[in-house]
Amino acid sequence: MPASSASSSPRPLSFYLSAWSPVAIWALIIFLLSQDPRSSHHINEILHWVFGIIGLHRVSDFRLWQLLAAKSAHFTVYFLLALVFYRALALGRGARFHARAAWWTLAFIFCYAALDELHQSFVHGRGGQWYDVVLDTFGGAVALTLVRWTWMVWERRDRPSKREHVSA
């Protein structure tokens, strides 16, 4: 029996559930958040609360803070979606960075962001914006870049240096 046949055996359902449940849950959360026609109102409430806590009761350019908060939310939710999607693709494939999984993740992030913005264009009080798709995709790309960078650091740390190799 070839050695590869053991690795190609079917995985249990629990493996797929642990891999893909976080993706499905996070994608559902994004979908539900994008249905909220009062999202800007909620952002305003949170900002007023935060500014009240730190003692800034009068902010000169509140719209700027609102825009920064909304765009940070876009970046962050897709950053996290990229992490869980990449994890699902790479799970059980060995402890290394998987470039193909990263590219599929980025393609998924772009498509999901585009569909989400299309969905928002049908929600009263919301609108789909192409630049949000770019921002969402950028959030995913930053997440994947950090994953890649982390693997590079770990590989360097685990690899013996030339000096250690020569002295052995």
PDB file of C-alpha atoms in Angstrom:
ATOM      1  CA  MET A   1       0.000   0.000   0.000  1.00  0.00           C
ATOM      2  CA  PRO A   2       1.484   3.374  -0.991  1.00  0.00           C
ATOM      3  CA  ALA A   3       2.250   5.841   1.785  1.00  0.00           C
ATOM      4  CA  SER A   4       0.051   8.469   0.166  1.00  0.00           C
ATOM      5  CA  SER A   5      -3.109   6.370   0.533  1.00  0.00           C
ATOM      6  CA  ALA A   6      -3.144   6.936   4.295  1.00  0.00           C
ATOM      7  CA  SER A   7      -3.150  10.699   3.827  1.00  0.00           C
ATOM      8  CA  SER A   8      -5.920  10.525   1.236  1.00  0.00           C
ATOM      9  CA  SER A   9      -8.361   8.710   3.515  1.00  0.00           C
ATOM     10  CA  PRO A  10     -11.626  10.532   4.043  1.00  0.00           C
ATOM     11  CA  ARG A  11     -11.735  12.942   6.937  1.00  0.00           C
ATOM     12  CA  PRO A  12     -14.495  12.782   9.518  1.00  0.00           C
ATOM     13  CA  LEU A  13     -17.383  15.245   9.432  1.00  0.00           C
ATOM     14  CA  SER A  14     -16.064  16.845  12.624  1.00  0.00           C
ATOM     15  CA  PHE A  15     -12.923  17.914  10.724  1.00  0.00           C
ATOM     16  CA  TYR A  16     -14.990  19.781   8.124  1.00  0.00           C
ATOM     17  CA  LEU A  17     -17.261  21.288  10.763  1.00  0.00           C
ATOM     18  CA  SER A  18     -14.306  22.582  12.771  1.00  0.00           C
ATOM     19  CA  ALA A  19     -12.712  23.958   9.595  1.00  0.00           C
ATOM     20  CA  TRP A  20     -15.706  25.586   7.916  1.00  0.00           C
ATOM     21  CA  SER A  21     -18.107  26.502  10.753  1.00  0.00           C
ATOM     22  CA  PRO A  22     -16.134  29.651  11.676  1.00  0.00           C
ATOM     23  CA  VAL A  23     -16.214  30.719   8.012  1.00  0.00           C
ATOM     24  CA  ALA A  24     -19.973  30.205   7.737  1.00  0.00           C
ATOM     25  CA  ILE A  25     -20.663  31.941  11.051  1.00  0.00           C
ATOM     26  CA  TRP A  26     -18.461  34.949  10.251  1.00  0.00           C
ATOM     27  CA  ALA A  27     -19.883  35.274   6.715  1.00  0.00           C
ATOM     28  CA  LEU A  28     -23.394  35.183   8.214  1.00  0.00           C
ATOM     29  CA  ILE A  29     -22.462  37.899  10.716  1.00  0.00           C
ATOM     30  CA  ILE A  30     -21.180  40.100   7.870  1.00  0.00           C
ATOM     31  CA  PHE A  31     -24.375  39.467   5.908  1.00  0.00           C
ATOM     32  CA  LEU A  32     -26.554  40.368   8.902  1.00  0.00           C
ATOM     33  CA  LEU A  33     -24.548  43.499   9.663  1.00  0.00           C
ATOM     34  CA  SER A  34     -24.846  44.657   6.072  1.00  0.00           C
ATOM     35  CA  GLN A  35     -28.653  44.384   6.282  1.00  0.00           C
ATOM     36  CA  ASP A  36     -28.840  47.013   9.025  1.00  0.00           C
ATOM     37  CA  PRO A  37     -30.129  50.274   7.523  1.00  0.00           C
ATOM     38  CA  ARG A  38     -29.209  52.094  10.744  1.00  0.00           C
ATOM     39  CA  SER A  39     -25.549  51.111  10.853  1.00  0.00           C
ATOM     40  CA  SER A  40     -24.377  54.726  10.689  1.00  0.00           C
ATOM     41  CA  HIS A  41     -26.687  55.555  13.604  1.00  0.00           C
ATOM     42  CA  HIS A  42     -25.143  52.731  15.634  1.00  0.00           C
ATOM     43  CA  ILE A  43     -21.650  53.954  14.792  1.00  0.00           C
ATOM     44  CA  ASN A  44     -22.661  57.456  15.959  1.00  0.00           C
ATOM     45  CA  GLU A  45     -23.953  56.083  19.261  1.00  0.00           C
ATOM     46  CA  ILE A  46     -20.755  54.122  19.871  1.00  0.00           C
ATOM     47  CA  LEU A  47     -18.555  57.106  18.988  1.00  0.00           C
ATOM     48  CA  HIS A  48     -20.528  59.443  21.284  1.00  0.00           C
ATOM     49  CA  TRP A  49     -20.194  56.898  24.075  1.00  0.00           C
ATOM     50  CA  VAL A  50     -16.415  56.487  23.515  1.00  0.00           C
ATOM     51  CA  PHE A  51     -15.829  60.239  23.225  1.00  0.00           C
ATOM     52  CA  GLY A  52     -17.881  60.743  26.406  1.00  0.00           C
ATOM     53  CA  ILE A  53     -15.720  58.261  28.290  1.00  0.00           C
ATOM     54  CA  ILE A  54     -12.496  59.995  27.272  1.00  0.00           C
ATOM     55  CA  GLY A  55     -13.956  63.446  27.927  1.00  0.00           C
ATOM     56  CA  LEU A  56     -14.332  64.709  24.360  1.00  0.00           C
ATOM     57  CA  HIS A  57     -17.919  65.936  24.388  1.00  0.00           C
ATOM     58  CA  ARG A  58     -17.465  68.263  21.435  1.00  0.00           C
ATOM     59  CA  VAL A  59     -15.576  66.878  18.464  1.00  0.00           C
ATOM     60  CA  SER A  60     -14.885  69.344  15.665  1.00  0.00           C
ATOM     61  CA  ASP A  61     -15.165  66.908  12.761  1.00  0.00           C
ATOM     62  CA  PHE A  62     -17.456  64.106  13.893  1.00  0.00           C
ATOM     63  CA  ARG A  63     -18.187  62.998  10.312  1.00  0.00           C
ATOM     64  CA  LEU A  64     -14.519  62.195   9.825  1.00  0.00           C
ATOM     65  CA  TRP A  65     -14.549  59.971  12.914  1.00  0.00           C
ATOM     66  CA  GLN A  66     -17.732  58.301  11.699  1.00  0.00           C
ATOM     67  CA  LEU A  67     -16.139  57.610   8.308  1.00  0.00           C
ATOM     68  CA  LEU A  68     -12.971  56.232   9.923  1.00  0.00           C
ATOM     69  CA  ALA A  69     -15.011  53.958  12.194  1.00  0.00           C
ATOM     70  CA  ALA A  70     -17.138  52.638   9.312  1.00  0.00           C
ATOM     71  CA  LYS A  71     -14.135  51.970   7.074  1.00  0.00           C
ATOM     72  CA  SER A  72     -12.200  50.384   9.954  1.00  0.00           C
ATOM     73  CA  ALA A  73     -15.151  48.041  10.481  1.00  0.00           C
ATOM     74  CA  HIS A  74     -15.074  47.056   6.795  1.00  0.00           C
ATOM     75  CA  PHE A  75     -11.339  46.366   6.939  1.00  0.00           C
ATOM     76  CA  THR A  76     -11.572  44.422  10.211  1.00  0.00           C
ATOM     77  CA  VAL A  77     -14.464  42.087   9.380  1.00  0.00           C
ATOM     78  CA  TYR A  78     -12.855  41.057   6.078  1.00  0.00           C
ATOM     79  CA  PHE A  79      -9.436  40.759   7.735  1.00  0.00           C
ATOM     80  CA  LEU A  80     -10.998  38.221  10.110  1.00  0.00           C
ATOM     81  CA  LEU A  81     -12.944  36.483   7.329  1.00  0.00           C
ATOM     82  CA  ALA A  82      -9.690  35.995   5.417  1.00  0.00           C
ATOM     83  CA  LEU A  83      -8.034  34.457   8.473  1.00  0.00           C
ATOM     84  CA  VAL A  84     -10.799  31.900   9.085  1.00  0.00           C
ATOM     85  CA  PHE A  85     -11.162  31.096   5.373  1.00  0.00           C
ATOM     86  CA  TYR A  86      -7.414  30.577   4.916  1.00  0.00           C
ATOM     87  CA  ARG A  87      -7.368  28.433   8.069  1.00  0.00           C
ATOM     88  CA  ALA A  88     -10.162  26.264   6.675  1.00  0.00           C
ATOM     89  CA  LEU A  89      -8.316  25.751   3.392  1.00  0.00           C
ATOM     90  CA  ALA A  90      -4.922  25.082   4.994  1.00  0.00           C
ATOM     91  CA  LEU A  91      -6.115  22.948   7.905  1.00  0.00           C
ATOM     92  CA  GLY A  92      -4.600  19.475   7.876  1.00  0.00           C
ATOM     93  CA  ARG A  93      -2.169  20.267   5.048  1.00  0.00           C
ATOM     94  CA  GLY A  94       0.994  20.583   7.090  1.00  0.00           C
ATOM     95  CA  ALA A  95       2.606  23.334   9.083  1.00  0.00           C
ATOM     96  CA  ARG A  96       3.697  25.748   6.377  1.00  0.00           C
ATOM     97  CA  PHE A  97       2.322  28.660   4.366  1.00  0.00           C
ATOM     98  CA  HIS A  98       0.111  27.565   1.482  1.00  0.00           C
ATOM     99  CA  ALA A  99       0.275  30.097  -1.355  1.00  0.00           C
ATOM    100  CA  ARG A 100      -2.523  28.453  -3.340  1.00  0.00           C
ATOM    101  CA  ALA A 101      -4.813  28.604  -0.293  1.00  0.00           C
ATOM    102  CA  ALA A 102      -3.899  32.280   0.120  1.00  0.00           C
ATOM    103  CA  TRP A 103      -4.810  33.088  -3.497  1.00  0.00           C
ATOM    104  CA  TRP A 104      -8.126  31.213  -3.198  1.00  0.00           C
ATOM    105  CA  THR A 105      -8.792  33.093   0.031  1.00  0.00           C
ATOM    106  CA  LEU A 106      -8.149  36.438  -1.618  1.00  0.00           C
ATOM    107  CA  ALA A 107     -10.418  35.524  -4.541  1.00  0.00           C
ATOM    108  CA  PHE A 108     -13.149  34.504  -2.085  1.00  0.00           C
ATOM    109  CA  ILE A 109     -12.776  37.737  -0.106  1.00  0.00           C
ATOM    110  CA  PHE A 110     -13.102  39.822  -3.271  1.00  0.00           C
ATOM    111  CA  CYS A 111     -16.184  37.890  -4.461  1.00  0.00           C
ATOM    112  CA  TYR A 112     -17.888  37.921  -1.067  1.00  0.00           C
ATOM    113  CA  ALA A 113     -17.194  41.647  -0.648  1.00  0.00           C
ATOM    114  CA  ALA A 114     -18.603  42.377  -4.110  1.00  0.00           C
ATOM    115  CA  LEU A 115     -21.727  40.314  -3.411  1.00  0.00           C
ATOM    116  CA  ASP A 116     -22.113  41.987  -0.023  1.00  0.00           C
ATOM    117  CA  GLU A 117     -21.969  45.444  -1.597  1.00  0.00           C
ATOM    118  CA  LEU A 118     -24.482  44.343  -4.229  1.00  0.00           C
ATOM    119  CA  HIS A 119     -26.713  43.095  -1.405  1.00  0.00           C
ATOM    120  CA  GLN A 120     -26.350  46.440   0.404  1.00  0.00           C
ATOM    121  CA  SER A 121     -27.503  48.285  -2.708  1.00  0.00           C
ATOM    122  CA  PHE A 122     -30.929  46.669  -2.176  1.00  0.00           C
ATOM    123  CA  VAL A 123     -31.132  47.583   1.526  1.00  0.00           C
ATOM    124  CA  HIS A 124     -33.049  50.812   2.206  1.00  0.00           C
ATOM    125  CA  GLY A 125     -30.685  53.367   3.727  1.00  0.00           C
ATOM    126  CA  ARG A 126     -27.568  51.554   2.521  1.00  0.00           C
ATOM    127  CA  GLY A 127     -25.651  51.632  -0.699  1.00  0.00           C
ATOM    128  CA  GLY A 128     -23.127  49.454  -2.421  1.00  0.00           C
ATOM    129  CA  GLN A 129     -19.769  51.127  -2.992  1.00  0.00           C
ATOM    130  CA  TRP A 130     -16.982  49.797  -5.198  1.00  0.00           C
ATOM    131  CA  TYR A 131     -14.343  51.335  -2.925  1.00  0.00           C
ATOM    132  CA  ASP A 132     -15.679  49.271  -0.027  1.00  0.00           C
ATOM    133  CA  VAL A 133     -14.965  46.141  -2.095  1.00  0.00           C
ATOM    134  CA  VAL A 134     -11.405  47.409  -2.552  1.00  0.00           C
ATOM    135  CA  LEU A 135     -11.076  48.143   1.175  1.00  0.00           C
ATOM    136  CA  ASP A 136     -12.522  44.749   2.133  1.00  0.00           C
ATOM    137  CA  THR A 137     -10.153  42.970  -0.255  1.00  0.00           C
ATOM    138  CA  PHE A 138      -7.268  45.009   1.139  1.00  0.00           C
ATOM    139  CA  GLY A 139      -8.224  43.859   4.649  1.00  0.00           C
ATOM    140  CA  GLY A 140      -8.045  40.261   3.457  1.00  0.00           C
ATOM    141  CA  ALA A 141      -4.713  40.869   1.727  1.00  0.00           C
ATOM    142  CA  VAL A 142      -3.228  42.377   4.894  1.00  0.00           C
ATOM    143  CA  ALA A 143      -4.396  39.352   6.898  1.00  0.00           C
ATOM    144  CA  LEU A 144      -2.781  36.964   4.415  1.00  0.00           C
ATOM    145  CA  THR A 145       0.408  39.035   4.361  1.00  0.00           C
ATOM    146  CA  LEU A 146       0.603  38.781   8.151  1.00  0.00           C
ATOM    147  CA  VAL A 147       0.054  35.020   7.966  1.00  0.00           C
ATOM    148  CA  ARG A 148       2.846  34.723   5.402  1.00  0.00           C
ATOM    149  CA  TRP A 149       5.160  36.951   7.438  1.00  0.00           C
ATOM    150  CA  THR A 150       4.454  34.898  10.580  1.00  0.00           C
ATOM    151  CA  TRP A 151       5.370  31.665   8.772  1.00  0.00           C
ATOM    152  CA  MET A 152       8.585  33.242   7.487  1.00  0.00           C
ATOM    153  CA  VAL A 153       9.563  34.293  11.023  1.00  0.00           C
ATOM    154  CA  TRP A 154       8.788  30.835  12.425  1.00  0.00           C
ATOM    155  CA  GLU A 155      10.728  29.111   9.640  1.00  0.00           C
ATOM    156  CA  ARG A 156      13.785  31.294  10.297  1.00  0.00           C
ATOM    157  CA  ARG A 157      13.521  30.709  14.026  1.00  0.00           C
ATOM    158  CA  ASP A 158      13.309  26.924  13.625  1.00  0.00           C
ATOM    159  CA  ARG A 159      16.066  26.704  10.983  1.00  0.00           C
ATOM    160  CA  PRO A 160      19.573  26.389  12.460  1.00  0.00           C
ATOM    161  CA  SER A 161      21.873  29.235  11.551  1.00  0.00           C
ATOM    162  CA  LYS A 162      24.969  28.618   9.396  1.00  0.00           C
ATOM    163  CA  ARG A 163      27.158  29.127  12.456  1.00  0.00           C
ATOM    164  CA  GLU A 164      25.253  26.463  14.440  1.00  0.00           C
ATOM    165  CA  HIS A 165      25.328  24.104  11.451  1.00  0.00           C
ATOM    166  CA  VAL A 166      29.102  24.462  10.947  1.00  0.00           C
ATOM    167  CA  SER A 167      29.923  23.947  14.645  1.00  0.00           C
ATOM    168  CA  ALA A 168      27.882  20.736  14.824  1.00  0.00           C
TER     169      ALA A 168
END
